[in-house]
Coordinates of C-alpha atoms in Angstrom, one line a residue:
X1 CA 1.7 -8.0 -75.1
X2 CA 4.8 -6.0 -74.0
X3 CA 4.9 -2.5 -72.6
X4 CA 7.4 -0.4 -74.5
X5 CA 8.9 3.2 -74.0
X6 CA 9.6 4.5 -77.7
X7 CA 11.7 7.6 -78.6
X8 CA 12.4 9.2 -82.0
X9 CA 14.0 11.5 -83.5
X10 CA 14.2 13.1 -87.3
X11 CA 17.5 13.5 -89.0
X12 CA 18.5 15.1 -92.0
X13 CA 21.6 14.1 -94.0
X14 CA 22.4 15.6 -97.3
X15 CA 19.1 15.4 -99.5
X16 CA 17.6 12.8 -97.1
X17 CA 15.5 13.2 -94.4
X18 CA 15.0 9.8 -91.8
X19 CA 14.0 9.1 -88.8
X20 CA 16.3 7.8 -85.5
X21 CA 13.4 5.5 -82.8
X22 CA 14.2 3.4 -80.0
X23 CA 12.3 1.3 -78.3
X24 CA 12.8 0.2 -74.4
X25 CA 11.0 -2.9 -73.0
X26 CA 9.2 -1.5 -69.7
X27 CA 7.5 -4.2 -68.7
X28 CA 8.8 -5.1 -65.9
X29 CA 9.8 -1.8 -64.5
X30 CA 5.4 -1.4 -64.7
X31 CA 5.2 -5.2 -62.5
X32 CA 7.5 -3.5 -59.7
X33 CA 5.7 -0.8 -59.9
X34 CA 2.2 -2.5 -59.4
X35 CA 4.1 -5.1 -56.5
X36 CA 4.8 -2.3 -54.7
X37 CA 1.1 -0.5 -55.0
X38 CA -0.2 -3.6 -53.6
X39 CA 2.2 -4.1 -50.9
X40 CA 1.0 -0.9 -49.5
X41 CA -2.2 -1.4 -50.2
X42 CA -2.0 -4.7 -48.2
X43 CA 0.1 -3.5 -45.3
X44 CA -2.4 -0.6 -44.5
X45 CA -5.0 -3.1 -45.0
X46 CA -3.8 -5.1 -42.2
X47 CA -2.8 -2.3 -39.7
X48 CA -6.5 -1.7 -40.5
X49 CA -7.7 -5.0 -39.7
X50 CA -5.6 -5.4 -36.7
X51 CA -6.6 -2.3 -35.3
X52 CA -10.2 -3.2 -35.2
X53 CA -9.4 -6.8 -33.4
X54 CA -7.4 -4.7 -31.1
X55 CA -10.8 -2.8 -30.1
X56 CA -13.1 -5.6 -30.1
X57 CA -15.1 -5.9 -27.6
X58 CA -15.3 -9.6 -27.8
X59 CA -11.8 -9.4 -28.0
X60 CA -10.6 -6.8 -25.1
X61 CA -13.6 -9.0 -23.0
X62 CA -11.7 -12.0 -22.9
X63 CA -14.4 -13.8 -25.1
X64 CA -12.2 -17.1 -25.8
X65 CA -14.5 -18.4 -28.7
X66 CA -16.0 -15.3 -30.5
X67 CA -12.6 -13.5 -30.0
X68 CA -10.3 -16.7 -31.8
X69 CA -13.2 -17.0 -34.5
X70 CA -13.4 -13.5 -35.5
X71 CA -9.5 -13.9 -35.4
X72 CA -9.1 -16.3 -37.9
X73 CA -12.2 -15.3 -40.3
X74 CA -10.0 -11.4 -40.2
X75 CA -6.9 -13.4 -41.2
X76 CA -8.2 -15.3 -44.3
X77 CA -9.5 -12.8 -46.0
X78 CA -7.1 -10.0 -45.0
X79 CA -4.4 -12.3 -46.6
X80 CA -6.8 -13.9 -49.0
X81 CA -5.8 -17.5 -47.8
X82 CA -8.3 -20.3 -48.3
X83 CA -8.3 -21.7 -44.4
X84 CA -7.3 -20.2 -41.6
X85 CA -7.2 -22.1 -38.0
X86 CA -5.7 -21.7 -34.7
X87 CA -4.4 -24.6 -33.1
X88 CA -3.8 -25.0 -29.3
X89 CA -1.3 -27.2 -27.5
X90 CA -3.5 -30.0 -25.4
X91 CA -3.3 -28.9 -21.1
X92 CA -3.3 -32.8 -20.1
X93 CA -1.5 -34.1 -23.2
X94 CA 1.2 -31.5 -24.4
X95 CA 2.2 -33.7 -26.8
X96 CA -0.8 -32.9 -29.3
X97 CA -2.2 -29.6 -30.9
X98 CA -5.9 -29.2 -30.8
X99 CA -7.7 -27.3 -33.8
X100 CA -9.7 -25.4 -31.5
X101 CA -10.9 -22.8 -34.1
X102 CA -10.8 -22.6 -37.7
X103 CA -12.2 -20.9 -40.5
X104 CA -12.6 -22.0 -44.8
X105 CA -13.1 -18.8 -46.9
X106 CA -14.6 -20.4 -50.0
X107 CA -17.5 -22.3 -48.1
X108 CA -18.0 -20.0 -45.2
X109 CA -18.2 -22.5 -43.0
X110 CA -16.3 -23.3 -39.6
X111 CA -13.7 -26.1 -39.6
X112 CA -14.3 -29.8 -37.2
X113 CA -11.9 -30.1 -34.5
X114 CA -8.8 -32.2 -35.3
X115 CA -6.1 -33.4 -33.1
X116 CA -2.2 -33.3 -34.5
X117 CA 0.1 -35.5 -32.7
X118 CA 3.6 -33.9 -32.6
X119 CA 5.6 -37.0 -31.9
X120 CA 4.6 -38.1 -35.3
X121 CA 5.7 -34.7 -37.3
X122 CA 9.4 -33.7 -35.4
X123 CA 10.4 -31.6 -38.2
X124 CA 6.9 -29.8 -37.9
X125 CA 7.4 -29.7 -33.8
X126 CA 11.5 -28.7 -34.4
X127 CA 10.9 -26.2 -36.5
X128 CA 7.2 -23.9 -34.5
X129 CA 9.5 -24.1 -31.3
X130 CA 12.8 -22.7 -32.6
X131 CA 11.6 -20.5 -35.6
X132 CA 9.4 -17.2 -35.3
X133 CA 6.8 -18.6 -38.5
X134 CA 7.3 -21.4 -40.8
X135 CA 7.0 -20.1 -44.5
X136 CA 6.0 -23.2 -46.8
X137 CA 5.7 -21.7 -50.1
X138 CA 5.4 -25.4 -51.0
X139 CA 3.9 -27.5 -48.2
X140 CA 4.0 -31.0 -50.0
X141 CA 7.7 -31.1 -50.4
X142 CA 9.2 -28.8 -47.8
X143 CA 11.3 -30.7 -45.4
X144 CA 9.5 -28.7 -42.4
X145 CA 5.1 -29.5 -43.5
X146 CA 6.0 -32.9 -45.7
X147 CA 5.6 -35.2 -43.0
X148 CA 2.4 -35.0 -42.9
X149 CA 1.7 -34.2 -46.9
X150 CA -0.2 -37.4 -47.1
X151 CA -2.6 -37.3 -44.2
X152 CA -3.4 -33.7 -44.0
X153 CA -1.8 -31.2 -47.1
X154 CA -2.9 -33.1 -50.1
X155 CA -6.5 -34.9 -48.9
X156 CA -7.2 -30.7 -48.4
X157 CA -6.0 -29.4 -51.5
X158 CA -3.2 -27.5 -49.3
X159 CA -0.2 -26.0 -51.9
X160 CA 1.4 -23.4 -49.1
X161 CA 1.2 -23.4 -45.8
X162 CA 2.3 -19.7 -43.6
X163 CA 2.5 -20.7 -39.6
X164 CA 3.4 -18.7 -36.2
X165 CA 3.2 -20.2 -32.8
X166 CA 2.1 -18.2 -29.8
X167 CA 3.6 -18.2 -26.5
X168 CA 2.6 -17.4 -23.2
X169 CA 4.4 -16.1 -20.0
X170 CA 7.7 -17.6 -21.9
X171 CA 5.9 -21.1 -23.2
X172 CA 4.5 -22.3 -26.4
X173 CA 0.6 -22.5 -26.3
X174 CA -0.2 -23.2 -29.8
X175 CA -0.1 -22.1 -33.4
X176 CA -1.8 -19.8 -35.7
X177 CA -1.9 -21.5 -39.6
X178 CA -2.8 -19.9 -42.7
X179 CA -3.5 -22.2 -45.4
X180 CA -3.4 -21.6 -49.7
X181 CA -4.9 -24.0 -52.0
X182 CA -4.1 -24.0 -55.8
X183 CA -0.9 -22.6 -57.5
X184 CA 2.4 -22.0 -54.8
X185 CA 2.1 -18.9 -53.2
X186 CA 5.8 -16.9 -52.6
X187 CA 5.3 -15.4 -49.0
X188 CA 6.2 -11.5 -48.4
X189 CA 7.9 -10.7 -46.1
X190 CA 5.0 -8.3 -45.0
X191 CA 2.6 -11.6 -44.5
X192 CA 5.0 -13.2 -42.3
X193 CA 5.2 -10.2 -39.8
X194 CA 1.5 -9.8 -40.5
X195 CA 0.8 -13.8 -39.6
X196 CA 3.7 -13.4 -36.5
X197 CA 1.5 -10.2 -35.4
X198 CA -1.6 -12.5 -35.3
X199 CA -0.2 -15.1 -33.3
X200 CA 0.9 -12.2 -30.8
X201 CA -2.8 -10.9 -30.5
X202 CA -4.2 -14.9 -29.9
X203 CA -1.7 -15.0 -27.1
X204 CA -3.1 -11.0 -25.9
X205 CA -6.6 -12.7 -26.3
X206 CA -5.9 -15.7 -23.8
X207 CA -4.4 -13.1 -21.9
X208 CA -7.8 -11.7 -21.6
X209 CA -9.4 -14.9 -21.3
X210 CA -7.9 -15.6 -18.3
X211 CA -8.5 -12.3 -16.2
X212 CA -12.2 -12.8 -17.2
X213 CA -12.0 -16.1 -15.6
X214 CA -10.2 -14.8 -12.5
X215 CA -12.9 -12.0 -12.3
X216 CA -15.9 -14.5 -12.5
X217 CA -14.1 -17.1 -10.1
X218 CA -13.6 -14.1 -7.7
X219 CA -17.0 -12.7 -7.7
X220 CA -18.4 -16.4 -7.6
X221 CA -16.3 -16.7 -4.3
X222 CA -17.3 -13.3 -3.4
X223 CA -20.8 -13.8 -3.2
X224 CA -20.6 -17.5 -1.5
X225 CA -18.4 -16.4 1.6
X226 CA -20.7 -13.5 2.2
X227 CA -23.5 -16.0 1.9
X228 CA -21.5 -17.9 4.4
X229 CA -20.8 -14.7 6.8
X230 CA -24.7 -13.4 6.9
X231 CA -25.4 -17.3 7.8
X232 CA -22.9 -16.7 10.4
X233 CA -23.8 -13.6 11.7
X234 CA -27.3 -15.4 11.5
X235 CA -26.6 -17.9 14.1
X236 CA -24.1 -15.8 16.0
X237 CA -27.6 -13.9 17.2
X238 CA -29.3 -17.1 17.7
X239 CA -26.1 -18.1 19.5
X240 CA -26.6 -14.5 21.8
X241 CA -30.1 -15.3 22.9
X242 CA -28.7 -18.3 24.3
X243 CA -25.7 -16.7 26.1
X244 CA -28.4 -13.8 27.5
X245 CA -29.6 -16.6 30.3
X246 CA -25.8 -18.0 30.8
X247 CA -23.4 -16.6 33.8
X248 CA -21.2 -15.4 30.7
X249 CA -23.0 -12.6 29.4
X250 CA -19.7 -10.4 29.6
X251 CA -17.6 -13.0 27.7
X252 CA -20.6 -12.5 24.5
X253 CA -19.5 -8.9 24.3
X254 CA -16.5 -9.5 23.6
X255 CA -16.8 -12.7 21.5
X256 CA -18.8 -10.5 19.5
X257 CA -16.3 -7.6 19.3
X258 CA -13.9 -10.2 18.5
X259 CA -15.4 -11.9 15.7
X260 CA -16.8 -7.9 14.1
X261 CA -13.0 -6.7 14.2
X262 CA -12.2 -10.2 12.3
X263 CA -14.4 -10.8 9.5
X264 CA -14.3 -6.5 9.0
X265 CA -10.6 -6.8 8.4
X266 CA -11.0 -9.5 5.2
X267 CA -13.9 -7.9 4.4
X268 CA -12.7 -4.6 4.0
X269 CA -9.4 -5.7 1.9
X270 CA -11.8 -7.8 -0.5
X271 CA -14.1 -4.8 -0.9
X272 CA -10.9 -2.3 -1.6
X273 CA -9.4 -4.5 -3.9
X274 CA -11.8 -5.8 -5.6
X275 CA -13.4 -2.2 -6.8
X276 CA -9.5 -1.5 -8.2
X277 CA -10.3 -4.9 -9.8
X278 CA -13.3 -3.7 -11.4
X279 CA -12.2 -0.2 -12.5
X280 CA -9.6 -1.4 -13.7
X281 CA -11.3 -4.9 -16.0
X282 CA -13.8 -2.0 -17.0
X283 CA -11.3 0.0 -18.4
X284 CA -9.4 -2.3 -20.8
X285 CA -11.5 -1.4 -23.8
X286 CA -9.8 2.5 -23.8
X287 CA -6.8 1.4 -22.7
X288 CA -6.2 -1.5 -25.5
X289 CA -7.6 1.2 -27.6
X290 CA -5.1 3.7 -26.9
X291 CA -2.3 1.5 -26.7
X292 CA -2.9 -0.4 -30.1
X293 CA -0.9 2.3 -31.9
X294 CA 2.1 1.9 -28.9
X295 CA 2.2 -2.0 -29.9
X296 CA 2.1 -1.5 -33.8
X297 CA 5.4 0.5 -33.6
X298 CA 7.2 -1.9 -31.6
X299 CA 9.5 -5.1 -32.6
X300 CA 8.2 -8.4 -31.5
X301 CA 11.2 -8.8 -29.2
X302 CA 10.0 -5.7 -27.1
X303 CA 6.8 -7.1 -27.1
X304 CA 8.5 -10.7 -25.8
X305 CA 10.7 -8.4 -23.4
X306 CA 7.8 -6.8 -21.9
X307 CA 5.9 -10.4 -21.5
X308 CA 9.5 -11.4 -19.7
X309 CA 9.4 -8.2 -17.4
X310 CA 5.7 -9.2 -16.5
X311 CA 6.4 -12.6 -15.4
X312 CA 9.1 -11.7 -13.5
X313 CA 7.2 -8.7 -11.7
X314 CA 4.3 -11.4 -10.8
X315 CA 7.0 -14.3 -9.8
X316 CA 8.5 -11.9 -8.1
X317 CA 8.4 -11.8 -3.7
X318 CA 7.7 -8.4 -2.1
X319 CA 10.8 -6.2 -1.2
X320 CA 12.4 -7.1 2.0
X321 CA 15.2 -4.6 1.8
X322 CA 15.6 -2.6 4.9
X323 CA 14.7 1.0 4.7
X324 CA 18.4 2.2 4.1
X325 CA 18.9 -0.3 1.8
X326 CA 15.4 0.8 -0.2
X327 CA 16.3 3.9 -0.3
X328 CA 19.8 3.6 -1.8
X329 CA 18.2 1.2 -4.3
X330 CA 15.4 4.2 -5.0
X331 CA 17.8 6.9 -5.5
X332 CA 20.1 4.7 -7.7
X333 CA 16.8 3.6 -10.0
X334 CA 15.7 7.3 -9.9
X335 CA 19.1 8.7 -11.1
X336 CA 19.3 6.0 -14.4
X337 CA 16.1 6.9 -15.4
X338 CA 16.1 10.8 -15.3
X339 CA 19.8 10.5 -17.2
X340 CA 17.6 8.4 -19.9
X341 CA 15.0 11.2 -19.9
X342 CA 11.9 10.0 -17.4
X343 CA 9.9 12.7 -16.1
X344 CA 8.1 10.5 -13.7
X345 CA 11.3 9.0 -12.6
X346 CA 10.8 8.6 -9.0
X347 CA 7.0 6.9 -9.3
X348 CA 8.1 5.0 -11.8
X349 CA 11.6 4.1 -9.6
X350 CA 9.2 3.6 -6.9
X351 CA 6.4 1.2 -8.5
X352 CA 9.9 -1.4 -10.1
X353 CA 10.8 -1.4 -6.7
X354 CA 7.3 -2.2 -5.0
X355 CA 7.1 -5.4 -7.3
X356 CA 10.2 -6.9 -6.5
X357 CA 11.9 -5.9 -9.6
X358 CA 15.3 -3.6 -8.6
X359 CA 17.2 -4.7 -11.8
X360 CA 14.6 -4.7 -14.3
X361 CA 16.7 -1.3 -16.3
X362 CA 19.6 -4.3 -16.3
X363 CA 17.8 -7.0 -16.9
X364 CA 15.3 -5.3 -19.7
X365 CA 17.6 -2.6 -21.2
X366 CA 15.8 -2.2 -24.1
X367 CA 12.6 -1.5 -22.6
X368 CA 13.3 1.4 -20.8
X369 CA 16.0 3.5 -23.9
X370 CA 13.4 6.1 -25.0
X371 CA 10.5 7.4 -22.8
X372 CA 8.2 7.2 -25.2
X373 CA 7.4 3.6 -24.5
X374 CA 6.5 4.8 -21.0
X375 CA 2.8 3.8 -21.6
X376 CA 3.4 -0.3 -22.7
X377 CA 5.8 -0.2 -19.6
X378 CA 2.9 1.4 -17.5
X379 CA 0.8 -1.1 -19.1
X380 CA 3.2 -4.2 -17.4
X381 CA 3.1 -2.8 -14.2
X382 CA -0.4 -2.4 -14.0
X383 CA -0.8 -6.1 -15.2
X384 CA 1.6 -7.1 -12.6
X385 CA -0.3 -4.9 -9.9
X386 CA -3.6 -6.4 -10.9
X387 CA -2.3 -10.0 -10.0
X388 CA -1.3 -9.0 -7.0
X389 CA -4.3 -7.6 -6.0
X390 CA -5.9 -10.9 -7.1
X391 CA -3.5 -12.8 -4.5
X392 CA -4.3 -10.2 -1.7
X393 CA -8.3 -11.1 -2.3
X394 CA -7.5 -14.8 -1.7
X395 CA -5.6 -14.4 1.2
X396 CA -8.3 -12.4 2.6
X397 CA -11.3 -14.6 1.3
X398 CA -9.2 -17.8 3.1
X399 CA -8.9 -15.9 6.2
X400 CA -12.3 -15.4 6.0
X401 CA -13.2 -19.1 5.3
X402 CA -11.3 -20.2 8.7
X403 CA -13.7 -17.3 10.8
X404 CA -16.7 -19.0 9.1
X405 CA -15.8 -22.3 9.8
X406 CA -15.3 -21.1 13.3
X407 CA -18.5 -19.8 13.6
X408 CA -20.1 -22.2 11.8
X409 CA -19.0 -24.9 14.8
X410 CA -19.2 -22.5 17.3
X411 CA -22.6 -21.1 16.7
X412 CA -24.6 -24.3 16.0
X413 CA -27.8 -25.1 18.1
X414 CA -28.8 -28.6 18.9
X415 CA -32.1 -29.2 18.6
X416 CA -34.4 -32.1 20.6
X417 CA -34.4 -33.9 16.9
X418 CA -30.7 -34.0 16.2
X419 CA -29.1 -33.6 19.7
X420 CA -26.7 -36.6 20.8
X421 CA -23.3 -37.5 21.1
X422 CA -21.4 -37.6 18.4
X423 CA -17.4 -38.4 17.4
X424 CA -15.8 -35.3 18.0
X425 CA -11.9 -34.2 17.3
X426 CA -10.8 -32.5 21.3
X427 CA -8.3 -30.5 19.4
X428 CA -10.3 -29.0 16.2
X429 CA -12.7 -28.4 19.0
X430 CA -10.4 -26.2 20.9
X431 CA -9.0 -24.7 18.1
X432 CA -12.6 -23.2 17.1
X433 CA -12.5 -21.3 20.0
X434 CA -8.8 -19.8 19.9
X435 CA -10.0 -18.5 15.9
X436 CA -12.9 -16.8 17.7
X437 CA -10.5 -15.4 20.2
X438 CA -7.6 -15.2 18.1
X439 CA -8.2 -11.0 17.9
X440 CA -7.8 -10.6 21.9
X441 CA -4.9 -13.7 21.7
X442 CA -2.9 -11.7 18.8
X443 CA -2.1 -8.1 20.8
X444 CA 0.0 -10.0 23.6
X445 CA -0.5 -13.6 24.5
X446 CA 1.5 -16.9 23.1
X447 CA 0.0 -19.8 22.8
X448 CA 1.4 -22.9 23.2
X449 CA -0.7 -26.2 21.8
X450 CA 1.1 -29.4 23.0
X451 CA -1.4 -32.4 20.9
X452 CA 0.5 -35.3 20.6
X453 CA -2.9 -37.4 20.0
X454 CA -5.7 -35.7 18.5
X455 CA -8.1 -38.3 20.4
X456 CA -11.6 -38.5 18.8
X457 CA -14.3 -39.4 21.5
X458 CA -18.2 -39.4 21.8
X459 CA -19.3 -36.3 22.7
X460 CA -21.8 -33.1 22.6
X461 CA -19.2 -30.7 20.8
X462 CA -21.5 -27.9 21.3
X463 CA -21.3 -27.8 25.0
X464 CA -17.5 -29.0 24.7
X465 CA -17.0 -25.4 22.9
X466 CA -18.6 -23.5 25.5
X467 CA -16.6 -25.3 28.5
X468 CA -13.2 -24.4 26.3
X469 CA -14.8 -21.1 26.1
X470 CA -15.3 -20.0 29.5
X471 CA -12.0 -21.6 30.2
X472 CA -10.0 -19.7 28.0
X473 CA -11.7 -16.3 28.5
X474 CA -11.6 -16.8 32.2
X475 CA -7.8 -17.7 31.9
X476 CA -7.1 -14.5 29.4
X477 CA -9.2 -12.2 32.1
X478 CA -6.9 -13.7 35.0
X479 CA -3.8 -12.5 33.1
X480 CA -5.1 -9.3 31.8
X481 CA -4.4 -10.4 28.2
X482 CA -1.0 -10.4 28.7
X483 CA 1.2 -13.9 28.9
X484 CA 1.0 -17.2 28.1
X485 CA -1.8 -20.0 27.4
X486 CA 0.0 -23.7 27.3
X487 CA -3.1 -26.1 26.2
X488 CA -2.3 -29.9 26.0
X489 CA -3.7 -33.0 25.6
X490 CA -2.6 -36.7 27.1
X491 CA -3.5 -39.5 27.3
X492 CA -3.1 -42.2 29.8
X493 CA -3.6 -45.9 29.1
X494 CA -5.8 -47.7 32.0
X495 CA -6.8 -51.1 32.8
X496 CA -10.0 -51.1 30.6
X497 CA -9.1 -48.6 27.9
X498 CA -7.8 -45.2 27.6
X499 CA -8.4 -42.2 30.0
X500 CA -7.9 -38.9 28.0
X501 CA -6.6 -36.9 30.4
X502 CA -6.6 -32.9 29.2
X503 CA -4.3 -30.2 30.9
X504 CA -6.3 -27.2 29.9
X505 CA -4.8 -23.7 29.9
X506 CA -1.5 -23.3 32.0
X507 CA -1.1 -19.4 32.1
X508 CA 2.0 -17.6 33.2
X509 CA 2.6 -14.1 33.5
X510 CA 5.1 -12.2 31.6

């Protein structure tokens, strides 16, 4: 059946009357018309369907599993494709790709787990690391999927094949795959920036994955040091009682005020940081919300830029300018963003500078052209702040570690059951007591440690700690906290054996 278009027109010559028609063939004009129908009917259909993964909560939670499953169960049917699967690169063996996820349409059932070795499929490899998707309108014979036609394509009933690898901070991580069965299927162009778009929102869901594992690891080590510190604290009071009947009652006040303004400091920096932490994890459902309209009107190189700008920021070592030097470097920042039409020029100037990134505006041109991107730029630095924060927490969660381990060695109480010599380290000894010191060392005395050996010997190591400490606090009273400590440790070979002979705390005033 053909559409036609027909015209006509009545003529009259002489004594005869006739009739003029013509006919035109439409029928292809009408397929155009209906391609173009569905190709908008399609594209809104995705922007729909990406939109709701944007806003997921599975997804914005950093759910690894329920986030890639809903993933790929959107993508089939959104581009009515039989199979679609995600496909990750192996952590201990990167030369193989892990089906880690995948999804059949007409069964409704999940795919098994396969392995893909790479070395085996170079084309395949050559061609997910150098092009943006691989469009294999027929998988069995193009040069790029027909290595492995026989083993994987034709056993599944695979005619076309659409695939986009995902990258993360600059490397390859894996590969989304959308799979057609039946007659060849052309590819639009609209489904290859629709597949590429999917592969960008796998990588923005590892992405996620990996600040909720941060967050749990953090809170895990949270609540074990401050386990640790009320244990501490616990046998820092059982450690008092015993110090009430010693001649050193005036050294326990300030051992105590000592070890408070120690494990306060770490504390207080885990406590601060970690609330920005939380507000901030808690918050990523809005903010993916309101910036999944910011990514949809982007190209994927911005979006590859901006990754780029945020591994840099995170790579990146604090500012050591000098404060001439910052503020030239401010002012200069500050100027090239008001001429390209910032308002917030200066906190923005300010916040590039903070994270060690003076040239980003050079470096990342493209990112910073038209103000409006403002909020996915925000979005970077507040990505790059957050892991910052996360490195401040460790810091202070180590330094806490070292004061519990201290106290920990310091603070045990023998008991008529497990008292008795045992082989002790003279130097780890000592240093336990110069970390309980080290807040009255740090505001003006050096100390010097001269351990050539590190002798271990049979001894009580709780009343070893309490001889180092009287002999260190007596020594830092004697110079008024002020000067120097040289502590050392010899030894001197003797007819039967060795004599360890220790030259305890040499102080001269400054």
């Amino acid at each position: 059946m053909v559409d036609t278009l027909l015209s006509a027109k009545h003529l009259n010559i002489g004594d005869n009357r006739i009739t003029v028609a013509i006919a035109r063939d439409i029928t292809q004009k009408k397929v155009a018309i209906r391609e173009r129908e569905e190709q908008s009917r399609r594209i809104t259909l995705h922007a729909q369907a990406l939109m709701e993964m944007a806003t997921d909560p599975e997804f914005v939670s950093g759910n690894l599993e329920s986030g890639a499953k809903k993933i790929v169960i959107m993508a089939s049917e959104v581009t009515d494709c039989d199979r679609a699967s995600i496909w990750i690169f192996n952590k201990d063996d990167p030369n193989t790709l892990t089906l880690v996820v995948g999804w059949d349409r007409k069964t409704q059932t999940n795919l098994e787990k396969m392995n893909m070795t790479l070395s085996s499929y170079p084309k395949y490899f050559q061609a997910i690391r150098k092009d943006r998707f691989v469009d294999a309108s027929d998988a069995i014979h193009d040069p790029r999927t027909s290595e492995f036609a026989d083993v994987y394509s034709r056993p599944l009933g695979i005619s076309s094949l659409l695939d986009a690898p995902f990258f993360l901070r600059g490397k390859i991580r894996g590969v989304v795959c959308l799979e057609h069965g039946g007659e060849l299927r052309r590819w639009r162009g609209y489904e290859k920036q629709f597949v590429v778009t999917i592969a960008e929102q796998v990588t923005q869901l590892l992405l996620n994955a990996e600040r909720k594992e941060a967050k749990e690891e953090l809170e895990k080590a949270v609540k074990v040091r401050t386990s640790e510190l009320a244990e501490a604290l616990e046998n820092l009071q059982k450690t008092q009682e015993q110090l009430i009947h010693s001649e050193k009652m005036a050294a326990l006040g300030q051992l105590v005020a000592g070890i408070a303004h120690e494990i306060n400091n770490p504390l207080g920096a885990i406590s601060a940081l970690s609330g920005e932490l939380r507000a901030y994890l808690n918050s990523s459902a809005e903010r993916m919300e309101k910036l999944g309209h910011d990514f949809s009107t982007v190209s994927t190189e911005f979006v590859h830029n901006l990754s780029e700008l945020i591994r840099k920021g995170i790579e990146s070592k604090e500012s050591i300018l000098s404060r001439e030097n910052k503020k030239a470097a401010l002012n200069s920042i500050k100027a090239k963003l008001k001429d390209l039409g910032y308002e917030n020029a200066h906190d923005l100037a300010d916040r590039l500078l903070d994270y060690g990134l003076p040239s980003a505006l050079e470096e990342f041109p493209s990112l910073f052209l038209d103000p409006k991107y403002y909020p996915l730029i925000k979005f970077a630095l507040e990505e790059i702040h957050t892991y910052k924060n996360i490195l401040s927490i460790r810091l202070a969660v180590d330094r806490t570690s070292k004061i519990v381990y201290a106290l920990k060695s310091y603070a045990h109480i023998d008991t008529e059951e497990n008292r008795g010599k045992v082989l002790t380290d003279l130097a780890e000894n000592i240093e336990t007591v110069l970390t309980i010191y080290h807040n009255k060392i740090k505001g003006g005395v050096d100390v010097e440690l001269d351990f050539p050996v590190r002798p271990m010997v049979e001894a009580y190591p709780d009343d070893l700690v309490q001889v180092w400490t009287n002999l260190i606090y007596n020594s830092l009273q004697a110079m008024r906290f002020k000067g120097k400590i040289r502590i050392s440790i010899q030894d001197q070979k003797k007819r039967f054996g060795f004599l360890f002979k220790i030259m305890v705390l040499e102080f001269l005033r400054k």
